[in-house]
Amino acid sequence: MKPIPIVLDCDPGHDDALAMILAAHNPGINLLAITTVSGNGNISKVTQNALRVCALAKIKVPVAQGAGSALLGHTEAATDIHGESALDGATLPDPIFALEEMSGVDLIAKTVREHVEKVTLVATGPLTNIALFLKFYPELKSRINEIVFMGGSIDRGNRTPYAEFNIWMDPEAADVVIKSGLPLTMCGLNVSHQALVTKDIFAQLEKMQAPLADTVIGLLRFFASTYNEVFEMPDPPLHDPITVALLIDRSVVRTRRANVEIELNGKYTRGATVVDIYNRNGSPTNVDVAIQLDFDRFWSLILNAVEAAAKA
Ligand code: RIB
Ligand code: CA
């Protein structure tokens, strides 16, 4: 099977970092570029983190800095989960290459315009850059094969009782994406909370006896400590790499087609993904919503990618 060409838009972020490693070190993916978006940390922090993860995992693709705030200007940082640096828990190497001069949105456009095949956009942070790309470059929409995003949930949220963090950060951007008419696959908390970093996963990482694996362990142990403190979850959910894993092997998740809308105005529910899973409103379906994760298949892909990166 030909590798799937993607641009990864992210806010590293512990789980974003593992999504980067999987995208760069699985032969089923052709990682064309990485763009960053303000989310887990401010834009300079998450961008520096992206460059450092590239240095750590020998990822050599263009990286460009994207939006520093949501479409309506909102910014915040998930320091309670990802720490002050937005990627606490291990010492990462200094960047080994410079950022692209152009903006993240322009790098997405350049990559999509120049690539011979249609490109899949993978988003693991707020959807600001994706929305800006769709608005500023409508002529390139036909060059997009699919958008796969980590965000939202069939049920409750994690940033507010009803809103998941990525969608909460920029609901207007999410609304642009949801209304784009492009093929969409949503990986929400309902499926990402199945992607737990269990003690056995840590043991398999420890067995690798490799410096890169040890760094990943340090990062994930930090992530585990904050998730346990904030959400009383002893094993943290590794949300973001599901978006990449399902492109490598669609059987990693079971999806269900549904109508999804973004709540923009609710006093208590702004940023919620309203997933009509039983089609009670009879609205047209617009999103493939991931429901069930194949845990073993998912983790086999992740661990193989960490091993491959360690040997690169
Ligand atoms: O709610 C989880 C999402 O928010 C993940 O993408 C995590 O990295 C944060 O961005
Ligand atoms: Ca993320």
Short mmCIF file of C-alpha atoms and ligand atoms in Angstrom, two decimals:
data_model
loop_
_atom_site.label_atom_id
_atom_site.label_comp_id
_atom_site.label_asym_id
_atom_site.label_seq_id
_atom_site.Cartn_x
_atom_site.Cartn_y
_atom_site.Cartn_z
CA MET A 1 0.00 0.00 0.00
CA LYS A 2 1.39 3.45 -0.91
CA PRO A 3 2.25 5.62 2.12
CA ILE A 4 -0.43 8.19 2.89
CA PRO A 5 0.82 11.79 2.46
CA ILE A 6 -0.05 13.91 5.49
CA VAL A 7 0.55 17.25 7.12
CA LEU A 8 0.48 17.01 10.92
CA ASP A 9 -0.86 20.10 12.71
CA CYS A 10 -0.16 19.81 16.44
CA ASP A 11 0.43 21.45 19.82
CA PRO A 12 3.16 19.28 21.44
CA GLY A 13 2.06 18.20 24.02
CA HIS A 14 3.00 14.71 25.22
CA ASP A 15 0.53 12.81 23.07
CA ASP A 16 1.27 15.04 20.07
CA ALA A 17 4.93 14.03 20.43
CA LEU A 18 4.03 10.35 20.08
CA ALA A 19 1.84 11.19 17.09
CA MET A 20 4.88 12.86 15.49
CA ILE A 21 7.04 9.78 16.14
CA LEU A 22 4.42 7.42 14.72
CA ALA A 23 3.88 9.61 11.64
CA ALA A 24 7.61 9.82 10.96
CA HIS A 25 8.54 6.19 11.66
CA ASN A 26 5.80 4.07 10.15
CA PRO A 27 6.17 3.20 6.45
CA GLY A 28 2.44 3.64 5.93
CA ILE A 29 2.73 7.42 6.34
CA ASN A 30 4.55 9.98 4.21
CA LEU A 31 4.96 12.87 6.69
CA LEU A 32 5.31 15.91 4.44
CA ALA A 33 5.31 18.72 7.02
CA ILE A 34 4.55 19.66 10.62
CA THR A 35 2.74 22.83 11.65
CA THR A 36 2.10 24.07 15.17
CA VAL A 37 -0.86 25.71 16.85
CA SER A 38 -1.31 27.34 20.23
CA GLY A 39 -3.00 24.93 22.59
CA ASN A 40 -1.22 22.86 25.25
CA GLY A 41 1.18 25.77 25.55
CA ASN A 42 1.70 29.14 23.90
CA ILE A 43 2.77 29.05 20.27
CA SER A 44 6.48 29.57 20.91
CA LYS A 45 6.58 26.76 23.49
CA VAL A 46 4.73 24.22 21.38
CA THR A 47 6.79 25.18 18.33
CA GLN A 48 10.08 24.78 20.19
CA ASN A 49 8.76 21.44 21.45
CA ALA A 50 7.98 20.33 17.91
CA LEU A 51 11.55 21.16 16.85
CA ARG A 52 12.97 19.36 19.88
CA VAL A 53 10.90 16.24 19.23
CA CYS A 54 12.16 16.32 15.63
CA ALA A 55 15.72 16.40 16.97
CA LEU A 56 14.98 13.63 19.48
CA ALA A 57 13.29 11.29 17.00
CA LYS A 58 15.33 12.12 13.87
CA ILE A 59 12.33 13.65 12.11
CA LYS A 60 13.47 15.68 9.12
CA VAL A 61 10.50 17.54 7.63
CA PRO A 62 9.66 21.24 7.25
CA VAL A 63 8.21 22.72 10.46
CA ALA A 64 6.33 26.03 10.52
CA GLN A 65 4.75 28.02 13.33
CA GLY A 66 1.00 28.48 13.09
CA ALA A 67 -1.69 30.41 14.91
CA GLY A 68 -0.86 31.93 18.29
CA SER A 69 -4.50 32.24 19.31
CA ALA A 70 -7.98 31.06 18.35
CA LEU A 71 -9.94 32.76 15.59
CA LEU A 72 -11.65 34.97 18.18
CA GLY A 73 -8.41 35.51 20.09
CA HIS A 74 -8.73 32.99 22.91
CA THR A 75 -5.51 31.58 24.35
CA GLU A 76 -4.79 29.44 27.39
CA ALA A 77 -2.39 26.60 28.18
CA ALA A 78 -2.92 23.14 29.62
CA THR A 79 -0.06 23.49 32.09
CA ASP A 80 -1.97 21.36 34.61
CA ILE A 81 -1.56 18.41 32.24
CA HIS A 82 1.50 19.12 30.08
CA GLY A 83 3.52 21.32 32.48
CA GLU A 84 5.15 24.75 32.12
CA SER A 85 7.07 23.84 28.95
CA ALA A 86 3.97 22.08 27.53
CA LEU A 87 6.21 18.98 27.32
CA ASP A 88 7.60 18.45 30.84
CA GLY A 89 9.11 15.21 32.11
CA ALA A 90 12.33 14.80 30.17
CA THR A 91 15.26 16.80 28.83
CA LEU A 92 14.88 17.13 25.09
CA PRO A 93 17.70 17.91 22.66
CA ASP A 94 18.09 21.38 21.18
CA PRO A 95 16.56 21.89 17.75
CA ILE A 96 18.84 20.80 14.90
CA PHE A 97 17.13 22.81 12.17
CA ALA A 98 15.36 26.13 11.89
CA LEU A 99 11.68 26.81 11.40
CA GLU A 100 10.39 27.58 7.93
CA GLU A 101 10.07 31.31 7.34
CA MET A 102 6.46 31.01 6.23
CA SER A 103 3.48 30.62 8.55
CA GLY A 104 1.98 27.25 9.37
CA VAL A 105 -1.07 27.97 7.24
CA ASP A 106 1.12 28.90 4.27
CA LEU A 107 3.20 25.73 4.74
CA ILE A 108 0.03 23.66 4.66
CA ALA A 109 -0.99 25.43 1.44
CA LYS A 110 2.46 25.09 -0.16
CA THR A 111 2.63 21.40 0.73
CA VAL A 112 -0.87 20.66 -0.56
CA ARG A 113 -0.35 22.68 -3.75
CA GLU A 114 2.98 21.04 -4.60
CA HIS A 115 2.30 17.42 -3.66
CA VAL A 116 1.44 15.20 -6.58
CA GLU A 117 -1.33 13.34 -4.68
CA LYS A 118 -4.16 14.58 -2.51
CA VAL A 119 -2.99 15.24 1.05
CA THR A 120 -4.57 14.19 4.34
CA LEU A 121 -4.60 16.82 7.10
CA VAL A 122 -4.10 15.37 10.59
CA ALA A 123 -4.92 17.75 13.46
CA THR A 124 -4.05 16.97 17.06
CA GLY A 125 -4.54 20.43 18.52
CA PRO A 126 -7.11 23.21 18.19
CA LEU A 127 -8.35 23.46 14.59
CA THR A 128 -7.36 27.09 14.04
CA ASN A 129 -4.74 26.49 11.33
CA ILE A 130 -6.99 24.05 9.48
CA ALA A 131 -9.87 26.53 9.47
CA LEU A 132 -7.60 29.38 8.30
CA PHE A 133 -6.22 27.16 5.52
CA LEU A 134 -9.75 26.32 4.33
CA LYS A 135 -10.76 29.99 4.41
CA PHE A 136 -7.60 31.49 2.84
CA TYR A 137 -7.02 28.76 0.23
CA PRO A 138 -10.46 27.56 -0.95
CA GLU A 139 -8.94 26.65 -4.32
CA LEU A 140 -6.83 23.97 -2.59
CA LYS A 141 -9.79 22.25 -0.86
CA SER A 142 -10.07 19.77 -3.74
CA ARG A 143 -6.48 18.70 -3.04
CA ILE A 144 -7.42 17.50 0.47
CA ASN A 145 -8.17 13.80 0.73
CA GLU A 146 -9.49 13.79 4.32
CA ILE A 147 -9.18 15.60 7.63
CA VAL A 148 -8.57 13.38 10.68
CA PHE A 149 -8.71 15.20 13.98
CA MET A 150 -8.39 14.46 17.67
CA GLY A 151 -11.08 16.45 19.39
CA GLY A 152 -14.52 16.47 20.94
CA SER A 153 -16.36 13.55 22.42
CA ILE A 154 -19.56 11.57 22.06
CA ASP A 155 -20.22 12.26 25.72
CA ARG A 156 -18.54 14.51 28.31
CA GLY A 157 -15.61 16.89 27.99
CA ASN A 158 -12.28 17.33 29.76
CA ARG A 159 -11.72 21.11 29.67
CA THR A 160 -15.30 21.85 30.73
CA PRO A 161 -17.98 19.32 31.66
CA TYR A 162 -19.11 19.22 28.03
CA ALA A 163 -16.17 20.49 25.92
CA GLU A 164 -12.97 18.67 25.03
CA PHE A 165 -9.83 20.86 25.12
CA ASN A 166 -9.00 21.10 21.38
CA ILE A 167 -12.55 22.06 20.43
CA TRP A 168 -12.99 24.27 23.50
CA MET A 169 -9.91 26.27 22.51
CA ASP A 170 -11.40 27.26 19.12
CA PRO A 171 -15.04 26.24 18.57
CA GLU A 172 -15.41 28.61 15.59
CA ALA A 173 -12.48 26.90 13.87
CA ALA A 174 -13.99 23.50 14.59
CA ASP A 175 -17.28 24.73 13.10
CA VAL A 176 -15.50 25.75 9.88
CA VAL A 177 -13.95 22.28 9.63
CA ILE A 178 -17.19 20.43 10.47
CA LYS A 179 -19.03 22.46 7.81
CA SER A 180 -16.27 22.09 5.19
CA GLY A 181 -17.93 19.21 3.35
CA LEU A 182 -14.61 17.32 3.32
CA PRO A 183 -14.32 13.69 4.51
CA LEU A 184 -13.85 13.97 8.28
CA THR A 185 -12.81 11.42 10.90
CA MET A 186 -13.17 12.46 14.53
CA CYS A 187 -11.21 10.81 17.37
CA GLY A 188 -12.84 12.06 20.53
CA LEU A 189 -12.31 11.38 24.21
CA ASN A 190 -14.71 8.43 24.07
CA VAL A 191 -12.14 6.54 21.97
CA SER A 192 -8.93 8.16 23.21
CA HIS A 193 -9.75 7.14 26.78
CA GLN A 194 -9.30 3.57 25.54
CA ALA A 195 -5.68 4.31 24.49
CA LEU A 196 -4.31 4.05 28.01
CA VAL A 197 -0.60 3.98 28.80
CA THR A 198 -0.73 0.97 31.10
CA LYS A 199 2.01 -0.46 33.31
CA ASP A 200 2.57 -3.14 30.67
CA ILE A 201 3.17 -0.48 28.02
CA PHE A 202 5.73 1.19 30.28
CA ALA A 203 7.38 -2.21 30.79
CA GLN A 204 7.62 -2.73 27.01
CA LEU A 205 9.20 0.70 26.63
CA GLU A 206 11.68 -0.10 29.43
CA LYS A 207 12.60 -3.38 27.72
CA MET A 208 13.82 -1.41 24.70
CA GLN A 209 16.82 -0.22 26.75
CA ALA A 210 17.25 2.74 24.37
CA PRO A 211 17.88 6.42 25.19
CA LEU A 212 14.93 7.56 23.07
CA ALA A 213 12.62 5.07 24.76
CA ASP A 214 13.85 6.30 28.15
CA THR A 215 13.02 9.87 27.15
CA VAL A 216 9.53 8.77 26.05
CA ILE A 217 9.13 7.01 29.41
CA GLY A 218 10.09 10.22 31.24
CA LEU A 219 7.56 12.22 29.24
CA LEU A 220 4.79 9.67 29.75
CA ARG A 221 5.47 9.29 33.45
CA PHE A 222 4.98 13.05 33.82
CA PHE A 223 1.79 12.84 31.72
CA ALA A 224 0.60 9.94 33.93
CA SER A 225 1.23 11.92 37.10
CA THR A 226 -0.75 14.96 35.98
CA TYR A 227 -3.60 12.91 34.52
CA ASN A 228 -3.90 11.01 37.79
CA GLU A 229 -3.86 14.23 39.78
CA VAL A 230 -6.42 16.07 37.64
CA PHE A 231 -8.66 13.28 36.36
CA GLU A 232 -7.97 10.46 38.86
CA MET A 233 -6.89 8.26 35.93
CA PRO A 234 -3.92 6.08 36.97
CA ASP A 235 -3.18 5.28 33.32
CA PRO A 236 -3.20 8.35 31.03
CA PRO A 237 -4.96 8.33 27.64
CA LEU A 238 -2.66 8.83 24.69
CA HIS A 239 -5.17 10.76 22.60
CA ASP A 240 -3.37 12.11 19.54
CA PRO A 241 -1.59 9.14 17.90
CA ILE A 242 -4.96 7.48 17.20
CA THR A 243 -5.39 9.92 14.32
CA VAL A 244 -2.20 8.63 12.66
CA ALA A 245 -2.70 4.98 13.62
CA LEU A 246 -6.07 4.78 11.89
CA LEU A 247 -4.54 6.05 8.65
CA ILE A 248 -1.94 3.28 8.80
CA ASP A 249 -4.57 0.64 9.57
CA ARG A 250 -8.22 1.64 9.43
CA SER A 251 -9.11 -1.39 11.57
CA VAL A 252 -7.39 0.27 14.56
CA VAL A 253 -10.71 1.98 15.21
CA ARG A 254 -14.32 1.12 14.54
CA THR A 255 -16.17 4.24 13.39
CA ARG A 256 -19.81 5.19 13.06
CA ARG A 257 -21.17 7.81 10.70
CA ALA A 258 -23.05 10.55 12.50
CA ASN A 259 -24.16 14.15 12.34
CA VAL A 260 -21.79 16.30 14.38
CA GLU A 261 -22.34 19.97 15.15
CA ILE A 262 -20.28 22.35 17.29
CA GLU A 263 -22.03 24.20 20.11
CA LEU A 264 -20.92 27.83 19.81
CA ASN A 265 -23.34 29.63 22.13
CA GLY A 266 -24.26 27.40 25.06
CA LYS A 267 -23.71 29.12 28.40
CA TYR A 268 -22.41 25.88 29.90
CA THR A 269 -21.81 23.86 26.74
CA ARG A 270 -19.80 26.10 24.36
CA GLY A 271 -17.20 23.94 22.56
CA ALA A 272 -19.18 20.73 22.87
CA THR A 273 -19.30 18.38 19.90
CA VAL A 274 -22.97 17.51 19.57
CA VAL A 275 -22.78 13.97 18.14
CA ASP A 276 -26.18 12.65 17.07
CA ILE A 277 -25.00 9.06 17.28
CA TYR A 278 -28.54 7.59 16.91
CA ASN A 279 -29.56 10.22 14.29
CA ARG A 280 -32.45 11.42 16.43
CA ASN A 281 -32.56 14.76 14.58
CA GLY A 282 -32.53 13.14 11.17
CA SER A 283 -29.81 15.55 10.03
CA PRO A 284 -27.38 14.50 7.29
CA THR A 285 -24.32 12.65 8.62
CA ASN A 286 -21.03 14.54 8.13
CA VAL A 287 -18.37 12.80 10.24
CA ASP A 288 -16.98 9.29 10.76
CA VAL A 289 -16.80 9.15 14.54
CA ALA A 290 -14.32 6.72 16.12
CA ILE A 291 -16.09 4.54 18.66
CA GLN A 292 -13.92 1.55 19.51
CA LEU A 293 -10.11 1.18 19.63
CA ASP A 294 -8.17 -1.99 18.89
CA PHE A 295 -5.85 -1.51 21.88
CA ASP A 296 -3.29 -4.16 20.92
CA ARG A 297 -3.03 -3.03 17.31
CA PHE A 298 -2.73 0.62 18.36
CA TRP A 299 0.06 -0.01 20.86
CA SER A 300 1.92 -2.35 18.52
CA LEU A 301 2.12 0.50 16.01
CA ILE A 302 3.27 3.00 18.66
CA LEU A 303 5.92 0.71 20.19
CA ASN A 304 7.26 -0.28 16.78
CA ALA A 305 7.57 3.40 15.85
CA VAL A 306 9.43 4.23 19.08
CA GLU A 307 11.77 1.30 18.41
CA ALA A 308 12.31 2.45 14.81
CA ALA A 309 13.01 6.01 15.95
CA ALA A 310 15.46 4.73 18.56
CA LYS A 311 17.40 2.91 15.83
CA ALA A 312 17.20 5.73 13.26
O1 RIB B 1 -8.18 16.78 24.98
C1 RIB B 1 -7.00 16.16 24.55
C2 RIB B 1 -6.31 16.97 23.51
O2 RIB B 1 -5.94 18.23 24.05
C3 RIB B 1 -4.99 16.33 23.03
O3 RIB B 1 -4.77 16.70 21.70
C4 RIB B 1 -3.97 16.96 23.93
O4 RIB B 1 -2.66 17.00 23.32
C5 RIB B 1 -4.52 18.35 24.05
O5 RIB B 1 -4.12 19.07 22.89
CA CA B 2 -2.65 17.80 21.12
#
